[in-house]
Structures are given as structure tokens and as C-alpha cells.
PDB file of C-alpha atoms and ligand atoms in Angstrom:
ATOM      1  CA  MET I 442      17.771  85.053 -47.827  1.00  0.00           C
ATOM      2  CA  ASN I 443      21.326  84.930 -49.002  1.00  0.00           C
ATOM      3  CA  THR I 444      22.500  82.863 -46.076  1.00  0.00           C
ATOM      4  CA  LYS I 445      22.747  79.769 -48.235  1.00  0.00           C
ATOM      5  CA  ALA I 446      24.839  81.501 -50.923  1.00  0.00           C
ATOM      6  CA  GLU I 447      27.362  83.067 -48.536  1.00  0.00           C
ATOM      7  CA  PRO I 448      29.187  79.888 -47.516  1.00  0.00           C
ATOM      8  CA  VAL I 449      29.628  79.042 -51.223  1.00  0.00           C
ATOM      9  CA  THR I 450      31.207  82.490 -51.892  1.00  0.00           C
ATOM     10  CA  VAL I 451      33.541  82.174 -48.907  1.00  0.00           C
ATOM     11  CA  SER I 452      34.464  78.659 -49.911  1.00  0.00           C
ATOM     12  CA  ARG I 453      35.312  79.751 -53.466  1.00  0.00           C
ATOM     13  CA  ARG I 454      37.418  82.605 -52.157  1.00  0.00           C
ATOM     14  CA  ARG I 455      39.263  80.289 -49.849  1.00  0.00           C
ATOM     15  CA  PHE I 456      39.691  77.739 -52.646  1.00  0.00           C
ATOM     16  CA  ILE I 457      41.104  80.365 -55.001  1.00  0.00           C
ATOM     17  CA  THR I 458      43.367  81.695 -52.258  1.00  0.00           C
ATOM     18  CA  GLN I 459      44.682  78.202 -51.563  1.00  0.00           C
ATOM     19  CA  VAL I 460      45.203  77.460 -55.265  1.00  0.00           C
ATOM     20  CA  MET I 461      47.072  80.745 -55.743  1.00  0.00           C
ATOM     21  CA  GLY I 462      49.137  80.031 -52.658  1.00  0.00           C
ATOM     22  CA  GLY I 463      49.976  76.570 -54.006  1.00  0.00           C
ATOM     23  CA  ILE I 464      50.991  77.980 -57.381  1.00  0.00           C
ATOM     24  CA  GLY I 465      53.142  80.602 -55.652  1.00  0.00           C
ATOM     25  CA  ALA I 466      54.810  77.970 -53.475  1.00  0.00           C
ATOM     26  CA  THR I 467      55.495  75.780 -56.526  1.00  0.00           C
ATOM     27  CA  ILE I 468      57.038  78.697 -58.444  1.00  0.00           C
ATOM     28  CA  ALA I 469      59.145  79.627 -55.410  1.00  0.00           C
ATOM     29  CA  ALA I 470      60.366  76.036 -55.111  1.00  0.00           C
ATOM     30  CA  ILE I 471      61.225  75.836 -58.830  1.00  0.00           C
ATOM     31  CA  LEU I 472      63.114  79.129 -58.719  1.00  0.00           C
ATOM     32  CA  GLY I 473      64.636  78.527 -55.314  1.00  0.00           C
ATOM     33  CA  LEU I 474      66.229  75.158 -56.082  1.00  0.00           C
ATOM     34  CA  PRO I 475      68.777  76.417 -58.624  1.00  0.00           C
ATOM     35  CA  LEU I 476      69.444  79.467 -56.463  1.00  0.00           C
ATOM     36  CA  SER I 477      70.196  77.359 -53.394  1.00  0.00           C
ATOM     37  CA  ARG I 478      72.467  75.153 -55.542  1.00  0.00           C
ATOM     38  CA  TYR I 479      74.290  78.252 -56.772  1.00  0.00           C
ATOM     39  CA  VAL I 480      74.788  79.464 -53.203  1.00  0.00           C
ATOM     40  CA  ALA I 481      75.986  76.039 -52.064  1.00  0.00           C
ATOM     41  CA  TYR I 482      78.303  75.540 -55.087  1.00  0.00           C
ATOM     42  CA  PRO I 483      79.595  78.918 -56.343  1.00  0.00           C
ATOM     43  CA  ALA I 484      80.340  79.293 -60.074  1.00  0.00           C
ATOM     44  CA  THR I 485      84.046  79.692 -59.361  1.00  0.00           C
ATOM     45  CA  SER I 486      84.404  76.133 -58.158  1.00  0.00           C
ATOM     46  CA  GLU I 487      86.051  73.442 -60.272  1.00  0.00           C
ATOM     47  CA  ALA I 488      82.717  71.646 -60.462  1.00  0.00           C
ATOM     48  CA  ALA I 489      81.174  74.591 -62.353  1.00  0.00           C
ATOM     49  CA  THR I 490      83.383  74.142 -65.434  1.00  0.00           C
ATOM     50  CA  ASN I 491      82.034  71.824 -68.091  1.00  0.00           C
ATOM     51  CA  TRP I 492      85.077  69.957 -69.364  1.00  0.00           C
ATOM     52  CA  ALA I 493      85.129  68.176 -72.687  1.00  0.00           C
ATOM     53  CA  LEU I 494      87.492  65.328 -73.495  1.00  0.00           C
ATOM     54  CA  ALA I 495      90.018  66.151 -76.232  1.00  0.00           C
ATOM     55  CA  GLY I 496      92.338  63.126 -76.084  1.00  0.00           C
ATOM     56  CA  PRO I 497      95.588  61.820 -74.592  1.00  0.00           C
ATOM     57  CA  VAL I 498      98.344  64.470 -74.513  1.00  0.00           C
ATOM     58  CA  ASP I 499     100.819  61.972 -75.984  1.00  0.00           C
ATOM     59  CA  GLY I 500      98.719  61.945 -79.146  1.00  0.00           C
ATOM     60  CA  PHE I 501      99.687  65.547 -79.967  1.00  0.00           C
ATOM     61  CA  ASN I 502     102.909  66.344 -81.802  1.00  0.00           C
ATOM     62  CA  ILE I 503     104.718  69.561 -80.961  1.00  0.00           C
ATOM     63  CA  GLY I 504     103.846  72.346 -83.410  1.00  0.00           C
ATOM     64  CA  GLU I 505     101.143  70.383 -85.211  1.00  0.00           C
ATOM     65  CA  MET I 506      97.825  72.195 -85.762  1.00  0.00           C
ATOM     66  CA  ARG I 507      95.432  69.398 -85.060  1.00  0.00           C
ATOM     67  CA  GLN I 508      91.658  69.319 -85.385  1.00  0.00           C
ATOM     68  CA  VAL I 509      90.147  67.248 -82.593  1.00  0.00           C
ATOM     69  CA  ALA I 510      86.665  66.093 -81.729  1.00  0.00           C
ATOM     70  CA  ILE I 511      85.786  67.113 -78.193  1.00  0.00           C
ATOM     71  CA  GLU I 512      83.248  65.204 -76.192  1.00  0.00           C
ATOM     72  CA  PRO I 513      81.394  66.514 -73.127  1.00  0.00           C
ATOM     73  CA  THR I 514      82.218  64.720 -69.893  1.00  0.00           C
ATOM     74  CA  TYR I 515      79.170  66.241 -68.220  1.00  0.00           C
ATOM     75  CA  ASP I 516      75.449  65.919 -68.642  1.00  0.00           C
ATOM     76  CA  ALA I 517      75.029  68.569 -71.335  1.00  0.00           C
ATOM     77  CA  PRO I 518      71.725  70.418 -70.956  1.00  0.00           C
ATOM     78  CA  LEU I 519      71.565  71.641 -74.559  1.00  0.00           C
ATOM     79  CA  ALA I 520      71.211  69.301 -77.527  1.00  0.00           C
ATOM     80  CA  ILE I 521      73.954  71.207 -79.362  1.00  0.00           C
ATOM     81  CA  GLU I 522      76.426  70.309 -76.592  1.00  0.00           C
ATOM     82  CA  LYS I 523      75.603  66.618 -76.441  1.00  0.00           C
ATOM     83  CA  GLY I 524      77.418  65.452 -79.554  1.00  0.00           C
ATOM     84  CA  LYS I 525      81.060  65.764 -80.429  1.00  0.00           C
ATOM     85  CA  ARG I 526      82.292  69.210 -81.405  1.00  0.00           C
ATOM     86  CA  ALA I 527      85.583  70.201 -82.959  1.00  0.00           C
ATOM     87  CA  ALA I 528      88.453  72.394 -81.832  1.00  0.00           C
ATOM     88  CA  TYR I 529      91.983  73.099 -83.030  1.00  0.00           C
ATOM     89  CA  VAL I 530      94.782  72.211 -80.658  1.00  0.00           C
ATOM     90  CA  VAL I 531      98.455  73.140 -80.980  1.00  0.00           C
ATOM     91  CA  LYS I 532     100.958  71.572 -78.597  1.00  0.00           C
ATOM     92  CA  LYS I 533     103.824  73.970 -77.959  1.00  0.00           C
ATOM     93  CA  ALA I 534     107.487  73.156 -77.408  1.00  0.00           C
ATOM     94  CA  ASP I 535     107.178  73.817 -73.662  1.00  0.00           C
ATOM     95  CA  GLY I 536     104.427  71.221 -73.376  1.00  0.00           C
ATOM     96  CA  THR I 537     101.581  73.752 -73.009  1.00  0.00           C
ATOM     97  CA  PHE I 538      98.680  73.944 -75.439  1.00  0.00           C
ATOM     98  CA  ASP I 539      96.860  76.539 -77.523  1.00  0.00           C
ATOM     99  CA  CYS I 540      93.275  75.343 -77.863  1.00  0.00           C
ATOM    100  CA  PHE I 541      91.234  77.311 -80.391  1.00  0.00           C
ATOM    101  CA  TYR I 542      87.515  77.752 -80.724  1.00  0.00           C
ATOM    102  CA  MET I 543      86.741  76.897 -84.344  1.00  0.00           C
ATOM    103  CA  HIS I 544      84.545  79.853 -85.171  1.00  0.00           C
ATOM    104  CA  CYS I 545      85.832  83.045 -86.739  1.00  0.00           C
ATOM    105  CA  THR I 546      85.673  86.185 -84.619  1.00  0.00           C
ATOM    106  CA  HIS I 547      84.134  88.134 -87.524  1.00  0.00           C
ATOM    107  CA  ALA I 548      80.801  86.435 -88.192  1.00  0.00           C
ATOM    108  CA  GLY I 549      81.289  82.995 -86.722  1.00  0.00           C
ATOM    109  CA  CYS I 550      82.122  80.889 -89.798  1.00  0.00           C
ATOM    110  CA  PRO I 551      84.089  77.724 -89.024  1.00  0.00           C
ATOM    111  CA  VAL I 552      87.780  78.323 -89.682  1.00  0.00           C
ATOM    112  CA  ARG I 553      90.002  75.818 -91.492  1.00  0.00           C
ATOM    113  CA  ARG I 554      93.678  75.012 -91.437  1.00  0.00           C
ATOM    114  CA  SER I 555      95.558  76.116 -94.484  1.00  0.00           C
ATOM    115  CA  SER I 556      97.203  73.304 -96.373  1.00  0.00           C
ATOM    116  CA  GLY I 557     100.348  75.366 -96.909  1.00  0.00           C
ATOM    117  CA  PRO I 558     101.815  77.613 -94.232  1.00  0.00           C
ATOM    118  CA  GLN I 559     100.501  76.993 -90.748  1.00  0.00           C
ATOM    119  CA  ARG I 560      97.562  79.337 -90.708  1.00  0.00           C
ATOM    120  CA  PHE I 561      93.842  79.302 -90.154  1.00  0.00           C
ATOM    121  CA  PHE I 562      91.531  80.879 -92.674  1.00  0.00           C
ATOM    122  CA  SER I 563      87.886  81.773 -92.680  1.00  0.00           C
ATOM    123  CA  PRO I 564      86.257  80.955 -96.026  1.00  0.00           C
ATOM    124  CA  CYS I 565      83.360  83.398 -95.624  1.00  0.00           C
ATOM    125  CA  HIS I 566      85.134  86.743 -95.986  1.00  0.00           C
ATOM    126  CA  GLY I 567      88.805  85.901 -96.325  1.00  0.00           C
ATOM    127  CA  GLY I 568      89.907  86.204 -92.690  1.00  0.00           C
ATOM    128  CA  VAL I 569      93.385  84.792 -92.053  1.00  0.00           C
ATOM    129  CA  PHE I 570      94.921  83.951 -88.663  1.00  0.00           C
ATOM    130  CA  ASP I 571      98.423  82.825 -87.801  1.00  0.00           C
ATOM    131  CA  LYS I 572      99.184  79.640 -85.919  1.00  0.00           C
ATOM    132  CA  GLU I 573      98.675  81.413 -82.596  1.00  0.00           C
ATOM    133  CA  GLY I 574      95.339  82.823 -83.728  1.00  0.00           C
ATOM    134  CA  ARG I 575      96.464  86.424 -84.451  1.00  0.00           C
ATOM    135  CA  VAL I 576      94.690  88.204 -87.302  1.00  0.00           C
ATOM    136  CA  LEU I 577      96.880  88.437 -90.405  1.00  0.00           C
ATOM    137  CA  ALA I 578      94.276  89.613 -92.926  1.00  0.00           C
ATOM    138  CA  GLY I 579      90.590  90.252 -93.498  1.00  0.00           C
ATOM    139  CA  PRO I 580      87.796  91.616 -91.347  1.00  0.00           C
ATOM    140  CA  PRO I 581      88.086  89.612 -88.081  1.00  0.00           C
ATOM    141  CA  PRO I 582      88.213  92.146 -85.236  1.00  0.00           C
ATOM    142  CA  ARG I 583      90.322  90.057 -82.837  1.00  0.00           C
ATOM    143  CA  PRO I 584      92.362  86.858 -82.618  1.00  0.00           C
ATOM    144  CA  LEU I 585      90.684  83.470 -82.496  1.00  0.00           C
ATOM    145  CA  ASP I 586      88.924  82.707 -79.241  1.00  0.00           C
ATOM    146  CA  ARG I 587      90.416  79.971 -77.092  1.00  0.00           C
ATOM    147  CA  TYR I 588      89.374  77.252 -74.704  1.00  0.00           C
ATOM    148  CA  ASP I 589      90.539  76.937 -71.137  1.00  0.00           C
ATOM    149  CA  TYR I 590      92.210  73.576 -70.785  1.00  0.00           C
ATOM    150  CA  LYS I 591      93.529  71.200 -68.188  1.00  0.00           C
ATOM    151  CA  VAL I 592      95.576  68.008 -68.284  1.00  0.00           C
ATOM    152  CA  GLU I 593      94.518  65.277 -65.919  1.00  0.00           C
ATOM    153  CA  GLY I 594      95.856  61.741 -65.902  1.00  0.00           C
ATOM    154  CA  GLY I 595      97.648  62.379 -69.194  1.00  0.00           C
ATOM    155  CA  VAL I 596      94.425  63.482 -70.884  1.00  0.00           C
ATOM    156  CA  LEU I 597      93.622  66.908 -72.325  1.00  0.00           C
ATOM    157  CA  TYR I 598      90.266  68.468 -71.440  1.00  0.00           C
ATOM    158  CA  LEU I 599      88.833  71.700 -72.860  1.00  0.00           C
ATOM    159  CA  GLY I 600      86.655  74.041 -70.810  1.00  0.00           C
ATOM    160  CA  GLU I 601      85.190  77.512 -71.241  1.00  0.00           C
ATOM    161  CA  VAL I 602      85.774  79.619 -74.364  1.00  0.00           C
ATOM    162  CA  TYR I 603      87.407  83.021 -73.795  1.00  0.00           C
ATOM    163  CA  GLN I 604      88.636  85.963 -75.860  1.00  0.00           C
ATOM    164  CA  VAL I 605      92.173  87.263 -76.159  1.00  0.00           C
ATOM    165  CA  ASP I 606      93.530  90.651 -77.252  1.00  0.00           C
ATOM    166  CA  GLU I 607      96.254  91.309 -79.853  1.00  0.00           C
ATOM    167  CA  ARG I 608      98.927  90.396 -77.284  1.00  0.00           C
ATOM    168  CA  LEU I 609      97.090  87.071 -76.827  1.00  0.00           C
ATOM    169  CA  GLU I 610      96.237  88.034 -73.262  1.00  0.00           C
ATOM    170  CA  ARG I 611      92.917  86.956 -71.890  1.00  0.00           C
ATOM    171  CA  VAL I 612      90.176  89.593 -72.025  1.00  0.00           C
ATOM    172  CA  GLY I 613      87.538  89.760 -69.300  1.00  0.00           C
TER     173      GLY I 613
HETATM  174  S1  FES R2006      83.301  85.127 -90.801  1.00  0.00           S
HETATM  175 FE1  FES R2006      85.451  84.975 -90.924  1.00  0.00          FE
HETATM  176  S2  FES R2006      86.048  86.628 -92.137  1.00  0.00           S
HETATM  177 FE2  FES R2006      83.913  86.849 -91.916  1.00  0.00          FE
END
């Protein structure tokens, strides 16, 4: 009696099993691709850092606190990274650079250069930083964050943002 219905039930079960298997294989492929890329190219490699162009090193004067527009040199995945961003760069007498993230370490307001003494200040709650990013006044809990940088072919590039402690030593 039910012999005609049985093949339909088996066929549906098989169909559902195959569809579920296909979905599982697709999910595994989607998740597996980035994982295999990570294994092939570890995060510590040079290629993992997203460098942004900050300008020719000759364009920076020693001791000057300069605001620069930085431009990604990579295919930025987030819309916020695609356009130009700003950073503060100070070229030191020994030819090295201090490259500051522009956002205050208290609540993230953009910091500004003071027009008088060489300082940064945060307009939101009165945070003040010296020219090396140390906290001079106000609520910021730590010095200004900094960018990794490199010089290649006479051009300054900024990389990852990192934190420093009161001795200006990298944290983490
Ligand atoms: S955000 Fe800078 S002092 Fe609060």
C-alpha cells in the first residue's frame, strides 16, 4: 500500500542530507580559506602589517610637531580605513620619529597641537601631553598611543598603533 510513498520519503531524506552536506561544505570552505591563509602567512610577517603613507622624510623638520595625512597603501577592508587619516609626527635630532595616534587616551577625543609651547591638548576634558606624548595634566591615564613606523626609499610609513607606559616604553 505504501510502496509508492516510500521512495518519495527516501528521496526527500537523501535530498535534505545532500543539501545539508553542501551547506556544511560551503561553510567549511568559507571558514577554511582565511585559516589556511593565516597558516601560510603568519601574522608576524612583514606582509601582515598595513602600512600607510605619511610622506617623504625630507619633508619633516627636526623638532617640528607636524600633522600629516596618512594614506593606506593596502586594500583597506573597512570604509573608515579607506580615506586619509591624520597623525602627528615629530622628527627627532637623531633622525628617528615619534608618530602619534591622534586620539586622546582618556575618551578618544582628537588631540590638537598647542599654538604656544610644544604640547598636545585634548579639548574634551582638558588633557595635556608634552611633545613626547607624556601626560602633563588632566584625566588621560597614559601617554599618547603611537604608530609603528618604517622608512623605505626615503618615505615614512606608519603601521600598527601601540601603547606606551610612563617611561615611553612599549606595552604589550
Ligand atoms: S578625552 Fe581627552 S581628556 Fe578626556
